[in-house]
Coordinates of C-alpha atoms and ligand atoms in Angstrom, one line a residue:
X1 CA 63.3 102.2 123.8
X2 CA 64.8 103.5 120.6
X3 CA 68.2 102.5 121.2
X4 CA 71.4 103.3 119.2
X5 CA 71.6 103.7 115.6
X6 CA 74.7 103.1 113.9
X7 CA 75.5 104.6 110.4
X8 CA 78.0 102.6 108.5
X9 CA 78.9 98.9 108.7
X10 CA 82.6 99.1 108.2
X11 CA 85.3 98.6 110.8
X12 CA 84.2 101.2 113.1
X13 CA 80.4 100.6 113.0
X14 CA 80.5 96.9 113.5
X15 CA 83.0 97.3 116.3
X16 CA 80.6 99.8 117.9
X17 CA 77.8 97.4 117.7
X18 CA 80.0 94.3 119.1
X19 CA 81.3 96.5 122.0
X20 CA 77.9 97.7 123.0
X21 CA 76.8 94.1 123.5
X22 CA 80.0 93.2 125.3
X23 CA 79.6 96.1 127.5
X24 CA 76.1 94.8 128.6
X25 CA 74.1 97.5 126.7
X26 CA 70.5 95.9 126.4
X27 CA 68.5 98.6 124.4
X28 CA 68.1 98.1 120.6
X29 CA 71.3 98.4 118.4
X30 CA 70.6 99.0 114.6
X31 CA 73.6 98.7 112.3
X32 CA 73.0 100.5 108.9
X33 CA 75.2 99.9 106.0
X34 CA 74.7 101.0 102.4
X35 CA 76.6 98.1 100.8
X36 CA 74.7 94.8 100.0
X37 CA 77.4 92.7 101.8
X38 CA 78.1 91.3 105.1
X39 CA 80.7 93.6 106.8
X40 CA 84.2 92.8 105.5
X41 CA 88.0 93.6 106.2
X42 CA 89.1 96.5 104.0
X43 CA 92.9 95.9 104.1
X44 CA 93.1 92.6 102.2
X45 CA 91.3 94.3 99.3
X46 CA 94.6 96.0 98.1
X47 CA 96.8 93.0 99.3
X48 CA 95.7 89.4 98.9
X49 CA 92.2 89.9 97.4
X50 CA 93.4 91.4 93.9
X51 CA 96.3 88.6 93.8
X52 CA 93.9 85.6 94.1
X53 CA 91.2 85.1 91.8
X54 CA 89.2 82.7 94.0
X55 CA 89.7 85.0 97.1
X56 CA 86.3 86.0 98.7
X57 CA 85.7 88.7 101.3
X58 CA 87.1 88.3 104.7
X59 CA 84.2 88.8 107.1
X60 CA 84.6 91.0 110.1
X61 CA 82.2 88.8 112.1
X62 CA 80.6 85.4 111.1
X63 CA 77.3 85.5 109.3
X64 CA 75.3 84.7 112.5
X65 CA 77.0 87.1 114.8
X66 CA 74.5 89.9 114.4
X67 CA 71.3 87.8 114.9
X68 CA 72.7 86.0 117.9
X69 CA 74.1 89.3 119.6
X70 CA 70.5 91.0 118.8
X71 CA 72.2 93.5 116.5
X72 CA 69.6 94.6 113.9
X73 CA 72.0 94.6 110.8
X74 CA 70.4 96.4 107.8
X75 CA 72.4 96.1 104.5
X76 CA 71.6 97.9 101.5
X77 CA 70.2 101.0 103.3
X78 CA 71.4 104.5 102.6
X79 CA 70.8 107.3 105.1
X80 CA 69.9 110.4 103.4
X81 CA 69.5 112.9 106.3
X82 CA 69.6 113.1 110.1
X83 CA 66.6 115.0 111.4
X84 CA 68.2 116.5 114.5
X85 CA 64.9 118.1 115.8
X86 CA 63.0 114.9 116.0
X87 CA 66.1 112.5 116.6
X88 CA 65.3 110.4 113.4
X89 CA 67.1 109.1 110.4
X90 CA 65.7 109.3 107.0
X91 CA 66.6 106.8 104.2
X92 CA 66.4 106.7 100.5
X93 CA 64.2 103.4 100.5
X94 CA 62.6 103.0 103.9
X95 CA 60.6 104.8 106.6
X96 CA 62.4 107.0 109.1
X97 CA 63.9 105.4 112.1
X98 CA 64.2 107.2 115.6
X99 CA 67.3 107.1 117.9
X100 CA 68.2 107.9 121.5
X101 CA 71.9 107.7 120.4
X102 CA 73.5 107.8 117.0
X103 CA 77.1 106.9 116.0
X104 CA 78.4 108.3 112.7
X105 CA 80.8 105.6 111.3
X106 CA 80.5 106.7 107.7
X107 CA 84.1 106.3 107.0
X108 CA 85.6 108.0 103.9
X109 CA 85.7 107.8 100.2
X110 CA 88.3 108.2 97.7
X111 CA 89.1 111.7 96.5
X112 CA 88.1 111.9 92.9
X113 CA 90.5 113.0 90.0
X114 CA 89.6 116.2 88.4
X115 CA 91.3 115.8 85.0
X116 CA 90.0 115.3 81.6
X117 CA 89.2 111.5 81.1
X118 CA 88.7 110.8 84.8
X119 CA 85.4 109.1 84.0
X120 CA 86.8 106.8 81.2
X121 CA 86.1 103.1 82.0
X122 CA 89.2 101.5 83.5
X123 CA 89.9 104.6 85.7
X124 CA 89.3 103.2 89.2
X125 CA 89.6 103.8 92.9
X126 CA 89.6 101.4 95.6
X127 CA 87.5 101.4 98.6
X128 CA 84.8 98.7 98.6
X129 CA 84.8 95.1 97.5
X130 CA 83.1 95.9 94.4
X131 CA 86.2 98.2 93.4
X132 CA 88.4 95.4 94.1
X133 CA 86.4 92.9 92.0
X134 CA 86.7 95.6 89.1
X135 CA 90.3 95.9 89.5
X136 CA 91.0 92.0 89.9
X137 CA 89.1 91.7 86.4
X138 CA 90.3 94.6 84.7
X139 CA 94.1 93.9 85.6
X140 CA 94.1 90.3 84.0
X141 CA 93.3 92.1 80.5
X142 CA 95.8 95.0 81.2
X143 CA 99.6 95.0 80.2
X144 CA 100.2 98.5 81.3
X145 CA 98.8 99.9 84.6
X146 CA 99.4 103.5 85.9
X147 CA 98.8 104.2 89.6
X148 CA 98.2 107.7 90.5
X149 CA 99.3 108.5 94.0
X150 CA 102.3 107.0 95.9
X151 CA 100.3 106.5 99.2
X152 CA 99.9 103.1 100.9
X153 CA 97.1 101.8 98.8
X154 CA 98.5 102.8 95.5
X155 CA 101.8 101.2 96.4
X156 CA 100.3 98.0 97.5
X157 CA 98.5 97.6 94.4
X158 CA 101.5 98.6 92.3
X159 CA 103.5 96.0 94.0
X160 CA 101.0 93.3 93.6
X161 CA 100.4 93.9 90.0
X162 CA 104.1 94.3 89.1
X163 CA 104.6 90.9 90.6
X164 CA 101.6 89.5 88.5
X165 CA 103.7 90.6 85.3
X166 CA 102.0 94.0 84.5
X167 CA 104.2 96.9 83.6
X168 CA 103.4 99.5 86.4
X169 CA 104.2 103.1 86.6
X170 CA 103.3 105.1 89.8
X171 CA 102.8 108.9 89.5
X172 CA 103.2 111.0 92.8
X173 CA 102.8 114.8 93.0
X174 CA 105.1 115.2 96.0
X175 CA 108.8 114.7 95.6
X176 CA 108.7 111.4 97.7
X177 CA 106.6 108.5 98.3
X178 CA 104.3 108.0 101.4
X179 CA 105.1 111.6 102.3
X180 CA 101.9 112.2 104.4
X181 CA 102.5 109.2 106.5
X182 CA 105.9 108.2 106.9
X183 CA 109.2 110.0 107.3
X184 CA 111.9 110.1 104.7
X185 CA 113.9 106.8 105.6
X186 CA 111.0 104.6 104.9
X187 CA 109.8 106.5 101.8
X188 CA 113.3 106.4 100.3
X189 CA 113.8 102.7 101.1
X190 CA 110.3 101.8 99.4
X191 CA 111.4 103.8 96.4
X192 CA 114.7 101.9 95.8
X193 CA 113.1 98.6 96.2
X194 CA 110.4 99.6 93.7
X195 CA 113.3 100.7 91.4
X196 CA 115.1 97.3 91.9
X197 CA 111.6 95.5 91.0
X198 CA 111.3 97.6 87.8
X199 CA 108.2 99.7 88.8
X200 CA 108.7 103.0 87.3
X201 CA 108.3 105.9 90.0
X202 CA 107.7 109.5 88.8
X203 CA 107.5 111.9 91.7
X204 CA 107.1 115.7 91.6
X205 CA 104.7 114.9 88.8
X206 CA 100.8 114.8 88.1
X207 CA 98.7 113.7 85.1
X208 CA 97.4 116.3 83.0
X209 CA 94.8 114.2 81.3
X210 CA 93.6 110.6 80.5
X211 CA 93.1 109.5 76.9
X212 CA 90.7 106.8 75.9
X213 CA 89.0 105.1 73.0
X214 CA 85.4 104.2 72.7
X215 CA 85.1 105.0 76.4
X216 CA 87.9 103.1 77.8
X217 CA 91.2 104.5 78.9
X218 CA 94.3 103.9 76.8
X219 CA 96.8 106.3 78.1
X220 CA 97.8 108.9 80.9
X221 CA 99.6 112.1 79.9
X222 CA 102.0 113.3 82.5
X223 CA 102.4 116.9 83.5
X224 CA 105.8 116.5 81.8
X225 CA 104.1 115.6 78.6
X226 CA 104.9 112.0 78.3
X227 CA 102.3 109.6 77.2
X228 CA 102.2 106.3 79.2
X229 CA 100.1 103.6 77.8
X230 CA 97.5 102.3 80.3
X231 CA 94.4 100.0 80.0
X232 CA 94.1 100.4 83.8
X233 CA 94.4 103.6 85.9
X234 CA 94.4 103.2 89.7
X235 CA 93.5 106.5 91.4
X236 CA 95.0 106.4 95.0
X237 CA 95.1 110.1 95.8
X238 CA 93.7 110.1 99.2
X239 CA 90.3 109.9 100.8
X240 CA 87.7 112.6 102.0
X241 CA 85.6 111.9 105.0
X242 CA 81.9 111.2 104.7
X243 CA 80.8 114.1 106.6
X244 CA 77.9 115.5 104.6
X245 CA 75.0 113.9 106.9
X246 CA 76.6 115.7 109.9
X247 CA 77.3 118.9 108.1
X248 CA 73.6 119.2 106.8
X249 CA 72.4 118.5 110.4
X250 CA 74.6 121.3 111.5
X251 CA 76.9 119.2 113.5
X252 CA 80.6 120.7 113.7
X253 CA 82.8 119.5 111.0
X254 CA 86.5 120.4 110.5
X255 CA 88.3 117.9 108.4
X256 CA 86.0 115.2 109.9
X257 CA 83.1 115.3 112.5
X258 CA 84.7 117.0 115.4
X259 CA 84.7 114.8 118.5
X260 CA 86.0 115.2 122.2
X261 CA 87.8 112.7 124.0
X262 CA 84.8 110.5 124.4
X263 CA 84.0 110.5 120.8
X264 CA 81.0 112.7 121.2
X265 CA 80.2 115.3 118.6
X266 CA 79.0 118.8 119.6
X267 CA 75.5 117.3 119.8
X268 CA 75.7 115.0 123.0
X269 CA 73.7 111.9 121.8
X270 CA 75.7 111.9 118.6
X271 CA 79.1 110.2 118.4
X272 CA 81.6 109.8 115.5
X273 CA 84.3 107.1 115.2
X274 CA 86.8 105.8 112.6
X275 CA 87.9 107.5 109.4
X276 CA 85.2 110.1 109.8
X277 CA 86.1 111.6 113.1
X278 CA 88.6 114.3 113.8
X279 CA 89.7 115.0 117.3
X280 CA 92.8 116.5 119.3
X281 CA 95.0 113.6 119.8
X282 CA 96.3 112.8 123.4
X283 CA 99.7 111.9 122.2
X284 CA 100.6 115.1 120.2
X285 CA 98.0 117.7 121.2
X286 CA 97.2 118.2 117.6
X287 CA 94.0 117.9 115.6
X288 CA 94.1 114.7 113.6
X289 CA 91.8 112.5 111.4
X290 CA 93.3 109.0 111.1
X291 CA 92.8 106.3 108.6
X292 CA 93.5 103.0 110.2
X293 CA 91.8 100.0 111.5
X294 CA 93.4 100.5 115.0
X295 CA 91.7 104.0 115.2
X296 CA 88.5 102.8 113.7
X297 CA 88.1 99.9 116.4
X298 CA 89.6 101.4 119.5
X299 CA 87.5 104.6 119.0
X300 CA 84.4 102.4 118.5
X301 CA 85.2 100.6 121.8
X302 CA 85.2 103.6 123.6
X303 CA 82.2 105.2 122.2
X304 CA 80.5 102.0 123.1
X305 CA 81.6 102.1 126.6
X306 CA 80.4 105.6 126.9
X307 CA 77.1 104.8 125.5
X308 CA 76.8 102.1 127.9
X309 CA 77.4 104.3 130.9
X310 CA 81.3 104.4 131.1
X311 CA 83.5 107.6 131.6
X312 CA 87.0 106.9 130.2
X313 CA 88.7 109.0 127.8
X314 CA 90.6 108.1 124.5
X315 CA 94.1 106.8 125.2
X316 CA 94.7 104.2 122.7
X317 CA 98.2 104.1 120.9
X318 CA 97.8 104.8 117.3
X319 CA 99.4 102.0 115.1
X320 CA 99.2 101.0 111.4
X321 CA 100.5 98.4 109.0
X322 CA 100.9 98.2 105.2
X323 CA 102.2 95.3 103.1
X324 CA 104.1 96.6 100.0
X325 CA 105.5 93.6 98.1
X326 CA 108.2 92.1 100.3
X327 CA 108.1 95.0 102.8
X328 CA 105.9 94.6 105.8
X329 CA 105.7 98.3 107.1
X330 CA 104.5 98.9 110.7
X331 CA 104.0 102.3 112.4
X332 CA 103.4 103.1 116.1
X333 CA 103.0 106.5 117.5
X334 CA 102.7 109.8 115.5
X335 CA 105.6 111.4 113.7
X336 CA 104.3 114.8 113.8
X337 CA 106.6 117.2 115.7
X338 CA 109.5 114.8 115.3
X339 CA 112.8 116.6 114.6
X340 CA 115.3 113.7 114.8
X341 CA 115.5 110.1 114.1
X342 CA 117.7 107.1 114.5
X343 CA 117.8 104.0 112.2
X344 CA 118.3 100.6 113.7
X345 CA 118.8 97.5 111.5
X346 CA 119.8 97.1 108.0
X347 CA 118.3 98.8 104.9
X348 CA 120.2 96.6 102.5
X349 CA 118.6 93.6 104.2
X350 CA 115.1 95.2 103.9
X351 CA 114.9 95.0 107.7
X352 CA 115.2 98.2 109.9
X353 CA 113.3 100.6 112.2
X354 CA 113.4 104.4 112.3
X355 CA 112.9 105.7 115.7
X356 CA 111.6 109.4 115.6
X357 CA 112.0 111.8 118.4
X358 CA 110.8 115.2 119.3
X359 CA 113.8 116.5 121.1
X360 CA 114.6 113.6 123.5
X361 CA 111.2 112.0 123.6
X362 CA 110.3 109.0 121.4
X363 CA 107.3 109.9 119.4
X364 CA 107.0 107.2 116.6
X365 CA 108.5 103.9 115.3
X366 CA 108.4 103.1 111.7
X367 CA 109.6 99.6 110.8
X368 CA 110.1 97.5 107.7
X369 CA 110.3 93.9 108.4
X370 CA 110.9 94.4 112.1
X371 CA 107.7 93.2 114.0
X372 CA 109.5 92.9 117.2
X373 CA 110.5 96.5 117.4
X374 CA 107.0 97.4 116.5
X375 CA 105.2 95.3 119.2
X376 CA 107.7 96.5 121.7
X377 CA 107.1 100.1 120.9
X378 CA 103.2 99.4 121.0
X379 CA 103.8 97.9 124.6
X380 CA 106.0 100.8 125.8
X381 CA 103.8 103.6 124.4
X382 CA 100.6 101.8 125.9
X383 CA 102.5 101.8 129.4
X384 CA 103.3 105.5 128.9
X385 CA 107.2 104.9 128.2
X386 CA 108.9 107.0 125.8
X387 CA 112.5 106.0 125.8
X388 CA 115.4 108.5 124.7
X389 CA 117.9 107.9 122.2
X390 CA 120.6 106.2 124.5
X391 CA 118.2 103.6 125.6
X392 CA 117.0 102.9 122.0
X393 CA 120.7 102.4 120.9
X394 CA 120.9 99.9 123.9
X395 CA 118.6 97.7 122.0
X396 CA 115.1 95.8 122.6
X397 CA 116.4 93.9 125.7
X398 CA 117.3 97.1 127.4
X399 CA 114.0 98.6 126.6
X400 CA 112.1 95.7 127.7
X401 CA 113.6 96.3 131.2
X402 CA 111.6 99.4 131.2
X403 CA 108.6 97.3 131.2
X404 CA 109.5 94.8 133.8
Ligands
FAD1 P1 84.7 102.3 106.4 O1 85.4 100.9 106.8 O2 85.0 102.9 105.2 O3 83.0 102.2 106.8 C1 82.3 103.1 106.4 C2 81.0 102.5 106.2 O4 79.9 103.4 106.1 C3 81.1 102.1 104.5 O5 80.7 100.7 104.5 C4 80.0 102.9 103.9 O6 79.3 102.2 102.8 C5 79.0 103.3 104.9 N1 78.2 104.6 104.7 C6 78.8 105.8 104.5 N2 77.8 106.7 104.3 C7 76.7 105.8 104.4 C8 75.2 106.4 104.5 N3 75.0 107.6 104.3 N4 74.3 105.5 104.7 C9 74.7 104.2 105.1 N5 76.1 103.7 105.0 C10 77.0 104.5 104.8 N6 94.2 100.4 107.5 C11 95.1 99.7 108.2 O7 95.4 100.0 109.4 N7 96.1 98.9 107.5 C12 95.8 98.6 106.3 O8 96.6 97.8 105.8 C13 94.9 99.3 105.5 N8 94.7 98.9 104.2 C14 93.6 99.4 103.6 C15 93.3 99.0 102.3 C16 92.1 99.6 101.4 C17 92.1 99.0 100.1 C18 91.4 100.5 102.2 C19 90.2 101.0 101.4 C20 91.8 101.0 103.3 C21 92.7 100.4 104.1 N9 93.0 100.7 105.5 C22 93.9 100.2 106.2 C23 92.2 101.7 106.2 C24 91.0 101.1 106.9 O9 90.5 100.3 106.2 C25 90.1 102.3 107.1 O10 90.7 103.2 108.1 C26 88.9 101.8 108.0 O11 88.1 101.0 107.2 C27 88.0 102.8 108.5 O12 86.7 102.2 109.1 P2 85.5 103.1 109.1 O13 84.5 102.1 109.8 O14 85.7 104.4 109.8 O15 85.2 103.2 107.7

């Protein structure tokens, strides 16, 4: 038996391997990751890890987990090609491996900046633990930091470095922060909070080039012509899915490897899960590619069940969190298609939730420091309950009544 090969040992790949064993799958499972590390949690990298000089990786599973579950974990191996005809994987450094089932859990990588100076030392993006180590090291010696991109990762790092005494400027091309993922009330609130902290936020602006000396970055020049001194430039302008292996094998790709409601690509034995997978979402009927731990682990669980002989379809409720300074942001549902919203709680107290509706139907809740709203939202949506405005206005106790 050749079993299942999993490419990528991040959140999705590791969960797939674990869930295969939990589902009683007893054929070989090989987990291939290109980093030379035990698989670790990514979210802390932009939060606690860069704050604390002593922090090490938070492992996804204990060191012994792989061997004791008969998961053949192969770190430091880079898959270079999928040979579809012979159902084999090729590697840069090793002999090919054959598979019965293949799971693509290759994740995504930071989008590169295409301006002059983007290759200077001190211009970094954050995806892997090596990047976080570099940021931690460089930020110690940097008084001025420029963050390109006002998305979650950029803002988390901006808040952390400002709190550590750096002079931080954030440059965002769109006219508001977090525009790709949350609606205006949250973006506005985050912006106000940053202004209070003394982080400079430039929206509707880009960098036209980066300046350096002896190969090290020294300044960012904005599209308005301003020169911002910077010894460290963080590039947080989004990610692109790692679809090249699939593409080259002729597996359908459209903003990610296309999968059906069971995480199957157009080739029945090949699955895709996590940041690399794009699919029609059961909640909105729209094509999405989500970048969250929830999406990675829930899709992995489902793919594993299907491989082990199950027949369910994907029905997990999407949710996400981000810690930006003293704001714990939590999102549940998807706000695409929302046309009206309601705010509950107090913006001034840094504690409120925005409930988004498409017509009368609740589609998403975005919370700042209101974890109870978030958890209740997750429970309701998982139970297929989408309250209307009146019920939301009656408060959490009234909504809990729905669940009873
Ligand atoms: P990844 O975790 O990226 O794993 C993919 C793996 O595949 C990588 O290890 C890569 O090296 C490997 N790989 C790729 N190509 C090959 C190849 N050819 N051969 C071998 N190996 C290969 N999500 C949240 O929900 N909340 C958060 O607060 C949050 N914070 C984040 C903070 C940071 C700094 C980052 C980077 C991400 C954060 N995310 C957060 C997003 C979340 O981490 C991702 O959605 C999640 O990691 C996706 O899991 P994945 O397994 O699909 O991809």
